[in-house]
Coordinates of C-alpha atoms and ligand atoms in Angstrom, one line a residue:
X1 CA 0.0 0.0 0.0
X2 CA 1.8 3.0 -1.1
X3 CA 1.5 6.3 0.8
X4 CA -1.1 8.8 -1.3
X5 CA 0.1 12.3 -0.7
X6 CA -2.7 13.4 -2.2
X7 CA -4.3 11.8 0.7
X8 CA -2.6 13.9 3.4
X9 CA -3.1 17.3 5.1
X10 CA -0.3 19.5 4.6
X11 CA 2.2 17.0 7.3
X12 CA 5.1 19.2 9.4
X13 CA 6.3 17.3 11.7
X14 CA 8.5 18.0 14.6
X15 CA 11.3 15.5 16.1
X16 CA 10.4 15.7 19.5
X17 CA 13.4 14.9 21.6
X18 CA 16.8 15.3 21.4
X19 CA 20.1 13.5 22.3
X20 CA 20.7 15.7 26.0
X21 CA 17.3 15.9 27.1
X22 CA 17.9 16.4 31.2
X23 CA 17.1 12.5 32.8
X24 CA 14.3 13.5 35.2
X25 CA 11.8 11.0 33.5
X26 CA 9.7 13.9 32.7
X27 CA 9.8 14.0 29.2
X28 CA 6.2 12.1 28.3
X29 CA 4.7 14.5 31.1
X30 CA 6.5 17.7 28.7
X31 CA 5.1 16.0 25.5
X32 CA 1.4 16.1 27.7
X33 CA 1.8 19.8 28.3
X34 CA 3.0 21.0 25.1
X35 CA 0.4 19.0 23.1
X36 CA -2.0 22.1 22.4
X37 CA 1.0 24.9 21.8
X38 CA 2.4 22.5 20.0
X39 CA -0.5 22.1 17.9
X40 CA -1.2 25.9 17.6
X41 CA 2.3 26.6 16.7
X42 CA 1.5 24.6 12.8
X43 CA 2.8 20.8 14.1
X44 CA 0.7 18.0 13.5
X45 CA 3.3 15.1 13.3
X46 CA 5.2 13.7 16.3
X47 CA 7.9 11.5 16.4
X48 CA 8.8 10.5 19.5
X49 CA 12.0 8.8 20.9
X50 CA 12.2 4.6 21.7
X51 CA 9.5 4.0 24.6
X52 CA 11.1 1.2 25.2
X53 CA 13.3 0.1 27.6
X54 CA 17.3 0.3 26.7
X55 CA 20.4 -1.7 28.5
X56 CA 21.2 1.7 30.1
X57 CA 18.2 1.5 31.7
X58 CA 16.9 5.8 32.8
X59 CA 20.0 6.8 30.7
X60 CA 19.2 5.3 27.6
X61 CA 18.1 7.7 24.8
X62 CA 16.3 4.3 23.4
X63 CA 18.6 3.0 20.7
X64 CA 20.7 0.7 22.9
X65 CA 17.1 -1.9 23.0
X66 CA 17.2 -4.5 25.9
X67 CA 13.1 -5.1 26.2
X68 CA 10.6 -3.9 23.5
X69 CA 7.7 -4.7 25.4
X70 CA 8.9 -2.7 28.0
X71 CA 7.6 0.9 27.6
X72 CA 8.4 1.5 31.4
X73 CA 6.5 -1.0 33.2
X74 CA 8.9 -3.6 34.7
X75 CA 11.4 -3.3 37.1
X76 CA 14.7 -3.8 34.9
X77 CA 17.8 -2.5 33.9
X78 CA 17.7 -0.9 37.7
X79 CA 14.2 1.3 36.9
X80 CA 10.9 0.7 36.1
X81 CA 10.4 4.3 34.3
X82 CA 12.6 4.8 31.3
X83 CA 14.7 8.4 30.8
X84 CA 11.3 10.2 29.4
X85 CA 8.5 8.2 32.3
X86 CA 6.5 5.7 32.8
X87 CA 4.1 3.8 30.6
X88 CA 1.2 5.1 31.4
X89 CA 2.1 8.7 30.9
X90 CA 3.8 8.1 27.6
X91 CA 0.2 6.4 26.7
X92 CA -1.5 9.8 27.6
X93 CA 1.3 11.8 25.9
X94 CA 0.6 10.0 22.9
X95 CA -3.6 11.0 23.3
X96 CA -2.7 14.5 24.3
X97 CA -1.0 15.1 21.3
X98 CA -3.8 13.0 18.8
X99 CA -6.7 15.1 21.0
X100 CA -5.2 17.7 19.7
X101 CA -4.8 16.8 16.0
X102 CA -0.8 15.7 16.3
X103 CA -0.1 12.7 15.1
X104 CA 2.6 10.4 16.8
X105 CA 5.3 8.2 15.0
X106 CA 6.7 5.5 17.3
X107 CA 10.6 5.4 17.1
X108 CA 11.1 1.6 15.9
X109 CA 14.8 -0.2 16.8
X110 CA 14.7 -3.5 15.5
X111 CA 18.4 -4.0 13.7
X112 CA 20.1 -5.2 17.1
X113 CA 19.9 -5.8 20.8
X114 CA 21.7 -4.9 24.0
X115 CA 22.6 -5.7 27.7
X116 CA 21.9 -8.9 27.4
X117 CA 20.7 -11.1 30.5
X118 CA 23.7 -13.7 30.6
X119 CA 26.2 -14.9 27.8
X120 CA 26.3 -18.0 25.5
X121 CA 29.6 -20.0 24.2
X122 CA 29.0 -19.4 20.6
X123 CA 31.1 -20.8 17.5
X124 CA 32.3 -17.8 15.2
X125 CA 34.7 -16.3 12.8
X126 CA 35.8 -12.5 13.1
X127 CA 35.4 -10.3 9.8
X128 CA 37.3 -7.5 8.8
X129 CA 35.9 -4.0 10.0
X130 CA 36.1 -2.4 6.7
X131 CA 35.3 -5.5 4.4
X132 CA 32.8 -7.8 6.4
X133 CA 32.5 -10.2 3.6
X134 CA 36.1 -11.1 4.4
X135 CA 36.9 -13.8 7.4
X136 CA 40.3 -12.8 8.9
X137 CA 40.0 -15.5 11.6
X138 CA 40.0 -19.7 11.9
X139 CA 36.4 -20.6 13.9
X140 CA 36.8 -20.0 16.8
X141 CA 34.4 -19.9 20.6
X142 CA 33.3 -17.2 22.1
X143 CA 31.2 -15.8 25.3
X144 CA 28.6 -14.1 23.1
X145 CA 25.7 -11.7 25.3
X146 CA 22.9 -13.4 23.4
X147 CA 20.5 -14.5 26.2
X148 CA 17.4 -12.5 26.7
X149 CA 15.3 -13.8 29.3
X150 CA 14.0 -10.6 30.8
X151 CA 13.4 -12.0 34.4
X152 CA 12.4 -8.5 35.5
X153 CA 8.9 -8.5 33.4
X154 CA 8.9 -12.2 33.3
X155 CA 6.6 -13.7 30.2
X156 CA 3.8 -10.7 30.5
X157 CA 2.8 -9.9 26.9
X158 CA 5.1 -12.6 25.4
X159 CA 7.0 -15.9 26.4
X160 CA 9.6 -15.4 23.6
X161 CA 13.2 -15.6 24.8
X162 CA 16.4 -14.6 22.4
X163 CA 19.0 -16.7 22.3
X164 CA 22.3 -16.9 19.4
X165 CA 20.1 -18.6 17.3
X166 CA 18.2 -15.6 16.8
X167 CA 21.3 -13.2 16.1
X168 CA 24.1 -13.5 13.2
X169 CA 26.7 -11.6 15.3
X170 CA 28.5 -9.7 17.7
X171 CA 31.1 -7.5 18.7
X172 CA 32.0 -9.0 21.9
X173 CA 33.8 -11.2 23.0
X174 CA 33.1 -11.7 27.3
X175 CA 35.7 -15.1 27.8
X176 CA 38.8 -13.1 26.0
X177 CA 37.6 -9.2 27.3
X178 CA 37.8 -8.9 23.2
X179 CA 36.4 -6.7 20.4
X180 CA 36.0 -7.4 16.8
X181 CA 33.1 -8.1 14.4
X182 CA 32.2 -11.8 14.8
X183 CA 29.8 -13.7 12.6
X184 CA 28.3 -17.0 14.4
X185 CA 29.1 -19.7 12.7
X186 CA 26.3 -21.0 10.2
X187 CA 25.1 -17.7 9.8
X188 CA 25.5 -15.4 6.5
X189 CA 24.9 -11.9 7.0
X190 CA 21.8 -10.8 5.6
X191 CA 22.1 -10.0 2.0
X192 CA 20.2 -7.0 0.7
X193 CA 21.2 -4.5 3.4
X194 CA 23.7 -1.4 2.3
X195 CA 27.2 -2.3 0.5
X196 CA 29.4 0.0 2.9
X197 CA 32.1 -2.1 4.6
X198 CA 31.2 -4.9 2.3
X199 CA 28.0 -5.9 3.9
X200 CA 26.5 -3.5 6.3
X201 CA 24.5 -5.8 7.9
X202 CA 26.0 -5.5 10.9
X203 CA 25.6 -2.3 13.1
X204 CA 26.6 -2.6 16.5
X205 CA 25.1 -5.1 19.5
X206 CA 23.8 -8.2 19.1
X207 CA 22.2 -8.0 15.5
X208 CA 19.3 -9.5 14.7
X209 CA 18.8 -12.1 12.3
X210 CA 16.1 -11.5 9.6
X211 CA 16.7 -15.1 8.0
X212 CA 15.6 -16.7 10.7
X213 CA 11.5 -16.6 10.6
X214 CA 11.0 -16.8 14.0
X215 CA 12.4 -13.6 14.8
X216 CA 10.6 -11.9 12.1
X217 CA 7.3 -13.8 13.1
X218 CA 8.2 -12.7 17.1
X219 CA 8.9 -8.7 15.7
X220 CA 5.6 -8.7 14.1
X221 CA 3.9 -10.0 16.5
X222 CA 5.8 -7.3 19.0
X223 CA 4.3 -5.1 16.3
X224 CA 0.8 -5.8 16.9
X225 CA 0.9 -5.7 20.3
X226 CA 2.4 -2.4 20.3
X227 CA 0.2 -0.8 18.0
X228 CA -2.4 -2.4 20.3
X229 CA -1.6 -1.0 23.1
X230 CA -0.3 2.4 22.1
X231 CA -2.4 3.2 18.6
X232 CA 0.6 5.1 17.0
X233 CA 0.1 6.7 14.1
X234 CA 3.1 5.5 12.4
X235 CA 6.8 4.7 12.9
X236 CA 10.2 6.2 12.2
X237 CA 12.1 3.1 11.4
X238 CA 16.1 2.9 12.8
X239 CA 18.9 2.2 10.9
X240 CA 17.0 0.7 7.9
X241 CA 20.6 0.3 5.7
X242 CA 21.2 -2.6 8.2
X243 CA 18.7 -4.8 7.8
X244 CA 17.1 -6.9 5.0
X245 CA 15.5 -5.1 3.0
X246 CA 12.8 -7.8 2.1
X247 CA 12.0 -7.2 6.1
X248 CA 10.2 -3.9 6.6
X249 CA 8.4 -5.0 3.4
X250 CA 6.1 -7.7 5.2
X251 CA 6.6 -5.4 8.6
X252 CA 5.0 -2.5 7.1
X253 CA 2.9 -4.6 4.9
X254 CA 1.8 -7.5 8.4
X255 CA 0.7 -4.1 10.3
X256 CA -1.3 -2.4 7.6
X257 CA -3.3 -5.4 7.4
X258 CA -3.7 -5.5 11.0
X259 CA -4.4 -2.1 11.8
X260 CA -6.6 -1.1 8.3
X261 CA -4.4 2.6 9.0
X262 CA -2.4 3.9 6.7
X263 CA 0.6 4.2 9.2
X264 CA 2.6 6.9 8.0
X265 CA 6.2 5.9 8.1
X266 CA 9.9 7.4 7.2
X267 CA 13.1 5.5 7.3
X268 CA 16.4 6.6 8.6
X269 CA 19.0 5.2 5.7
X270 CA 22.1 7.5 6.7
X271 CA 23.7 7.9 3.4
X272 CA 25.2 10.7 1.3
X273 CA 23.9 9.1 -2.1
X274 CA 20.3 9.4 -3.4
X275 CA 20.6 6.3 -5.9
X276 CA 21.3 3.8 -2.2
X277 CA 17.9 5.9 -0.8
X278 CA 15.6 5.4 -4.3
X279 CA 17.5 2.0 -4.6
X280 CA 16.2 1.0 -0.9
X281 CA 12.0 2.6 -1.5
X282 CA 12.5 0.4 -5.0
X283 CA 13.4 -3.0 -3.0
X284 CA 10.5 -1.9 -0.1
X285 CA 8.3 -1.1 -3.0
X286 CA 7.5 2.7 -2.0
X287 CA 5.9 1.4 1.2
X288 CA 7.6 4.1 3.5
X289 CA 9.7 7.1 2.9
X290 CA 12.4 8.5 3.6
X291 CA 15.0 11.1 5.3
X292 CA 16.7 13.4 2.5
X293 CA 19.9 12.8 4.3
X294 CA 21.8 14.1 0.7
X295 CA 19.8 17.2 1.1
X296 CA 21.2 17.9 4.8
X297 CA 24.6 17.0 3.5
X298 CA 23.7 20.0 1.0
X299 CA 22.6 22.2 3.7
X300 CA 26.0 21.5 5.6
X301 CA 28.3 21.9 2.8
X302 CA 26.8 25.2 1.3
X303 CA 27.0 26.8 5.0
X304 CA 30.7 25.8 5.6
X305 CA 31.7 27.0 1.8
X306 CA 32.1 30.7 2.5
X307 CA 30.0 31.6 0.1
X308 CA 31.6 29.9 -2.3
X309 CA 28.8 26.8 -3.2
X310 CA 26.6 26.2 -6.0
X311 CA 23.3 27.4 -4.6
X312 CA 21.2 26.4 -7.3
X313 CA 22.3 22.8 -7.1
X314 CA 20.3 22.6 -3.9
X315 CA 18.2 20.2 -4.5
X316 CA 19.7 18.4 -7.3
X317 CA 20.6 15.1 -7.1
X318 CA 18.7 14.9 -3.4
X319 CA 15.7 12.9 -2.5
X320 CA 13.5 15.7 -2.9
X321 CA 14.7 16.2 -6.4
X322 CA 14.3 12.8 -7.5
X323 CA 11.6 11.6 -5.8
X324 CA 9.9 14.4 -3.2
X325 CA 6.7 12.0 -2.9
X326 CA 8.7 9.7 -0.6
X327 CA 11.3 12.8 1.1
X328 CA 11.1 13.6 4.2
X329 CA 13.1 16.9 4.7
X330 CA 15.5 17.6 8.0
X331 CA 17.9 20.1 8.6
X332 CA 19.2 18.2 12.0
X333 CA 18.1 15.5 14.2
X334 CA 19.6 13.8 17.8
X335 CA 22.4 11.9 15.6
X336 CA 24.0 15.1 14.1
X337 CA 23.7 17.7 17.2
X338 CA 26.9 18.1 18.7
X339 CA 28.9 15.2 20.5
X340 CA 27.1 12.7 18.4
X341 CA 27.5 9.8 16.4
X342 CA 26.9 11.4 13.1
X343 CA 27.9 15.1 13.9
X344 CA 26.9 17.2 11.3
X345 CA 25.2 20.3 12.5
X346 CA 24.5 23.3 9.8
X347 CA 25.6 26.4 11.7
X348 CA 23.5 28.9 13.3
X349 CA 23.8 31.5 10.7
X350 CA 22.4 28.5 7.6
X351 CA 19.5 27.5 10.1
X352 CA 16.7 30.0 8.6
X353 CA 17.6 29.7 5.0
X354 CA 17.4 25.6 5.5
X355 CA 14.2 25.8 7.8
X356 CA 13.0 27.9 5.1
X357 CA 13.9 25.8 2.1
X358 CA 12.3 22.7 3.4
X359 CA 9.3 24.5 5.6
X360 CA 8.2 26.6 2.6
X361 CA 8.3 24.6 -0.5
X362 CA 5.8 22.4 -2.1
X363 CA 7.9 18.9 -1.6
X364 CA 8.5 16.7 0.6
X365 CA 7.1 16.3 4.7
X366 CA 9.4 18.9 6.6
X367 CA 10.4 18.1 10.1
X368 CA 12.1 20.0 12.8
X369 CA 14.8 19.4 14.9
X370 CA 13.7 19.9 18.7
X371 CA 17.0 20.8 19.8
X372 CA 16.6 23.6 16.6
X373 CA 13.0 24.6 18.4
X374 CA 13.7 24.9 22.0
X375 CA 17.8 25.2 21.6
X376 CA 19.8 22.4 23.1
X377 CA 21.5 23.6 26.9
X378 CA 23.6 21.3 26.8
X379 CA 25.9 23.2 24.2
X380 CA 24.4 26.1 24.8
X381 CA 22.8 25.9 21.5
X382 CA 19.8 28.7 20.9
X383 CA 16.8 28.0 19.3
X384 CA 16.6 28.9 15.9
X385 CA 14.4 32.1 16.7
X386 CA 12.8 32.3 12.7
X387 CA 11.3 28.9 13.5
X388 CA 7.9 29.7 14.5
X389 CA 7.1 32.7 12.1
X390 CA 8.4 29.9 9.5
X391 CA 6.2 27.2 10.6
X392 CA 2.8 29.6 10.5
X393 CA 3.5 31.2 7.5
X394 CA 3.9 27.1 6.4
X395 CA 0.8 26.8 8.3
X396 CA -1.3 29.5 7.2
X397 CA -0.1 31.3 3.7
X398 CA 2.8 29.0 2.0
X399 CA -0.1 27.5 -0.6
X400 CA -0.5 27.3 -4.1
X401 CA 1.2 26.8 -7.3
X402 CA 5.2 27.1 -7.1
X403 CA 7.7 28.9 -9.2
X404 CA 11.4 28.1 -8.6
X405 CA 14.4 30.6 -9.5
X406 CA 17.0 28.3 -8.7
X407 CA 19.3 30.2 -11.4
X408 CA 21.6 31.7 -9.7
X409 CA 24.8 30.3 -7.7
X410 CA 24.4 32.4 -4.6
X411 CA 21.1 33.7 -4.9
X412 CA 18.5 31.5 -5.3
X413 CA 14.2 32.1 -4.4
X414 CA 10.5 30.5 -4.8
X415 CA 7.5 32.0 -4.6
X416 CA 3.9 30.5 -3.7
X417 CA 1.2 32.4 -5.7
X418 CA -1.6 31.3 -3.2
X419 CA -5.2 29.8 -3.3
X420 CA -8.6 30.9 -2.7
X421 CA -9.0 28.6 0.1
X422 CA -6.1 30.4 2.6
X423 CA -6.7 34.0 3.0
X424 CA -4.0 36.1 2.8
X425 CA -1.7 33.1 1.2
X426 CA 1.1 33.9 -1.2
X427 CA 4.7 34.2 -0.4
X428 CA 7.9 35.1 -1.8
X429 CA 11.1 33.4 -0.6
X430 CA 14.7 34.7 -1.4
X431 CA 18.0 33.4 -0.2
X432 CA 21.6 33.6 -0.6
X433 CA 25.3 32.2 0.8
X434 CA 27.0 35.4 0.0
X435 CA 26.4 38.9 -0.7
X436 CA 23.2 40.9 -0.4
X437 CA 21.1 41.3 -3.5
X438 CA 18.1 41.2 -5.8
X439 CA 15.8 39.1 -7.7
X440 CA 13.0 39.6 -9.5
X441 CA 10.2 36.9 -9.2
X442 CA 6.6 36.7 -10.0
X443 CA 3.6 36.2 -7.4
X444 CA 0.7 36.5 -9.5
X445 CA -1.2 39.4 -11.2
X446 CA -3.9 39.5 -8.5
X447 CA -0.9 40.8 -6.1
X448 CA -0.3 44.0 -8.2
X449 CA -0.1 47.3 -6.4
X450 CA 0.4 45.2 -3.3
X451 CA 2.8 45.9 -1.0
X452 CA 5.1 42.9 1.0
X453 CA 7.1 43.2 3.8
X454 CA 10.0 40.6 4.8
X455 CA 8.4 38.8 7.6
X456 CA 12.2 37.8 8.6
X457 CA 12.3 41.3 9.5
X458 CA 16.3 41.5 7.8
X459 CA 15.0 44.1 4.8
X460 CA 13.2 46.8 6.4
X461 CA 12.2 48.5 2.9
X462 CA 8.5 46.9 1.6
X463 CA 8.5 45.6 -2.1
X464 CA 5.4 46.8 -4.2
X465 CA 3.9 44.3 -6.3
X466 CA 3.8 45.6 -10.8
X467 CA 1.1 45.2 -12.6
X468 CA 2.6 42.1 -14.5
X469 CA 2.6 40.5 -11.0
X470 CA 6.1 40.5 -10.4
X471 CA 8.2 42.0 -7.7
X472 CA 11.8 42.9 -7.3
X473 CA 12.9 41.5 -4.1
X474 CA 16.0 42.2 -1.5
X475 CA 17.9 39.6 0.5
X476 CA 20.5 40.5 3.2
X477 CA 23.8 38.9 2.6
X478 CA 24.4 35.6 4.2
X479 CA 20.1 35.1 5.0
X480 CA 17.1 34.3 3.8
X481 CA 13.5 37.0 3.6
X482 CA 10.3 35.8 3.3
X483 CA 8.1 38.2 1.7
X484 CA 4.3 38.3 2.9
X485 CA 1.5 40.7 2.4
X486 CA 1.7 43.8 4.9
X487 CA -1.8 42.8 6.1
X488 CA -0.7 39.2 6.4
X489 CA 2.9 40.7 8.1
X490 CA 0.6 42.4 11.0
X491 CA -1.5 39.6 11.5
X492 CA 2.3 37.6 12.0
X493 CA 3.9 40.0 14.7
X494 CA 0.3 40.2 16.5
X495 CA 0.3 36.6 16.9
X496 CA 3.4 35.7 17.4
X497 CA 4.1 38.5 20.1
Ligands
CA501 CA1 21.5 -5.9 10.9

């Protein structure tokens, strides 16, 4: 069942969590609170960080999975609540936010498994870091952490215990105190994941098998019970280059058929290259989309160029370029913030001009960054202060048909030329990554004599709309401006006092 966009409502979603978030176990309580400001501020997509239970038990962020069916219930991993609460009020944060229209992706981890309950002597060979296809190692036994027995929740909700069987490696070594990538013996790693390393099957932990059927028959029926129980909305998937890509296939295709929803769902495939992202919604059939990871890439290197990148290769050769039906557009997330694994993070002065290239246009399902919403204290990041004027003028006036002036290498602009159905609607967008300067663009004859104002508030000067319907608009160097209506620019600093 592939996603419909026509289907949708105009989707912004918001990443609601990131990496530092303090671990007072108040985070679903937050999410309850926030629910209607969140709502009024233009959100109306969630996704919200692992619920369940990780091997660092209230310091887990959620990716390190000890017990799915634990969404902070059991007594394990030395707490019953998890970093962000308990179960129940994680169930209520997820009502709060759909009472109020929001809808909530679950945060899915299904590639491996940690902390363990005890180890297992297990026969394997050790691969080579780089190439994982290549053995440098006789067989040879290991203490592998395989067992999962999860004596703190005992069988409640399922009598399914992990054991090596269900696993194709490790990178641990308990008997020698040893690292190293080892394959069990008997196992190939599965075959359709991503090509870096030689087979990137292997991420980190105990990693699931996907040949084996009874841990793809025991992770859809985790699914059901989850959705069951909670009545998500949809998932962000983890680490989808790692696993078979036959397996979110019947996942996604097993819980459409259970729930009769259309379960909205985008897959993290951390990659540079858009033909591995298309090659992976091919294999999966379009069932999901995906994170235009090229397009952040983009984002980073035009803001650390000085001035010097191609502006109107923005989108080319990104997932919004090739295929914006299945894009879902970032400019940071909990992986790239700083002191993490995949740190990336577009500097302060890029944030507007990104937020306003993917909040803005008529492609792809924008979502933003918590940690670019609220700043991140941590590293005394500030939040990106443009964000909510950018997310109502999404809300309220970024509609109609699209013109694109991507013709210039610094400065580049859109407009939207409106619709009867949103008042006021009809923007202008302009942006460059050098000098200040000009750009003519067209907004539609029914705009002439009009005056707009830069709702950015970076050119003071208003722009008056010709009779042909174009305008000649201003950018500041090194920014972005959003041109609105004056009427609709009052109506912006009134609300948003
Ligand atoms: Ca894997």
């Amino acid at each position: 069942m592939a996603q419909k966009r026509g289907n949708m409502k105009n989707r912004t979603m918001m990443q609601y969590f990131e990496w530092y978030l303090p671990k007072n176990r108040l985070h679903w309580k937050r999410c309850e609170v926030q629910a209607e400001e969140l709502s009024k501020a233009g959100i109306n997509m969630v996704w919200l960080p692992p619920a369940y239970k990780g091997a660092a038990g209230d310091a887990s962020v959620g990716y390190d999975v000890y017990d799915t069916y634990d969404l902070g219930e059991f007594n394990q991993k030395g707490t019953v609540e998890t970093k962000y609460g308990s179960k129940e009020e994680y169930l209520r944060a997820v009502a709060a936010f759909q009472k109020h229209g929001i809808a909530v992706l679950a945060d899915i981890v299904l590639n491996h498994k940690m902390g363990a309950d005890s180890t297992e002597n297990v026969e394997v060979v050790e691969e080579c870091a780089t190439d994982r296809n290549k053995d440098i190692s006789e067989k040879q036994q290991i203490a592998a952490w395989t067992r999962f027995d999860f004596p703190g929740r005992g069988d409640k909700y399922s009598a399914f215990h992990w054991n090596a069987s269900h696993f194709s490696g490790t990178d641990w070594d308990d008997a020698g105190k040893k690292g190293g990538i080892f394959r069990f013996e008997g196992k190939i790693w599965n075959r359709d994941t991503d090509t870096e390393n030689g087979n990137y099957d292997y991420l980190m932990g105990a990693d699931l098998d996907m040949d084996n059927r009874e841990v793809v028959e025991e992770l859809i029926n985790w699914g059901k019970w989850y959705f069951d129980t909670v009545h998500m909305d949809g998932f962000r998937l983890d680490a989808v280059k790692h696993i078979s890509f036959d397996f979110y296939l019947e996942w996604l295709k097993r819980m459409r058929e259970h729930t009769h929803t259309e379960l909205f769902t985008v897959g993290e495939y951390w990659s540079k290259e858009t033909e591995r992202l298309t090659h992976y919604l091919d294999a999966t059939e379009h069932s999901l989309s995906l994170f235009d990871v090229p397009l952040h890439f983009h984002f980073l290197t035009a803001a650390t160029s000085d001035g010097n990148y191609d502006m109107s290769k923005i989108f080319e050769d990104t997932l919004t370029g090739v295929d914006p039906e299945h894009a879902v557009t970032f400019v940071d997330n909990h992986d790239t913030q700083p002191g993490q694994a995949l740190y990336s993070f577009i500097p302060a002065w890029f944030k507007p001009i990104a937020y306003a290239l993917i909040l803005l246009r008529n492609v792809g399902v924008p979502c933003v960054f918590y940690g670019d919403y609220y700043g991140i204290p941590h590293d005394r990041v500030a939040p990106v202060r443009e964000l909510k004027t950018l997310l109502k003028i999404r809300e309220c006036y970024a509609y109609g048909e699209e013109k694109l002036y991507l013709d210039d290498t610094s400065l580049i602009g859109f407009t939207r030329l409106g619709d009867e159905e949103h008042p006021g609607s009809g923007i202008a967008v302009l942006c460059t990554d050098s000098i200040s300067g000009t750009k003519k663009m067209y907004v539609g004859e029914r705009f002439a004599g009009k005056k707009m104002i830069d709702a950015m508030n970076g050119v003071e000067a208003p722009v008056v709309i010709g009779k042909d319907g174009f305008g000649e608009f201003r950018v500041n160097g090194g920014s972005v401006s959003v041109w609105v209506t004056e009427e609709v620019g009052e109506i912006l600093y009134t609300e948003l006092e």
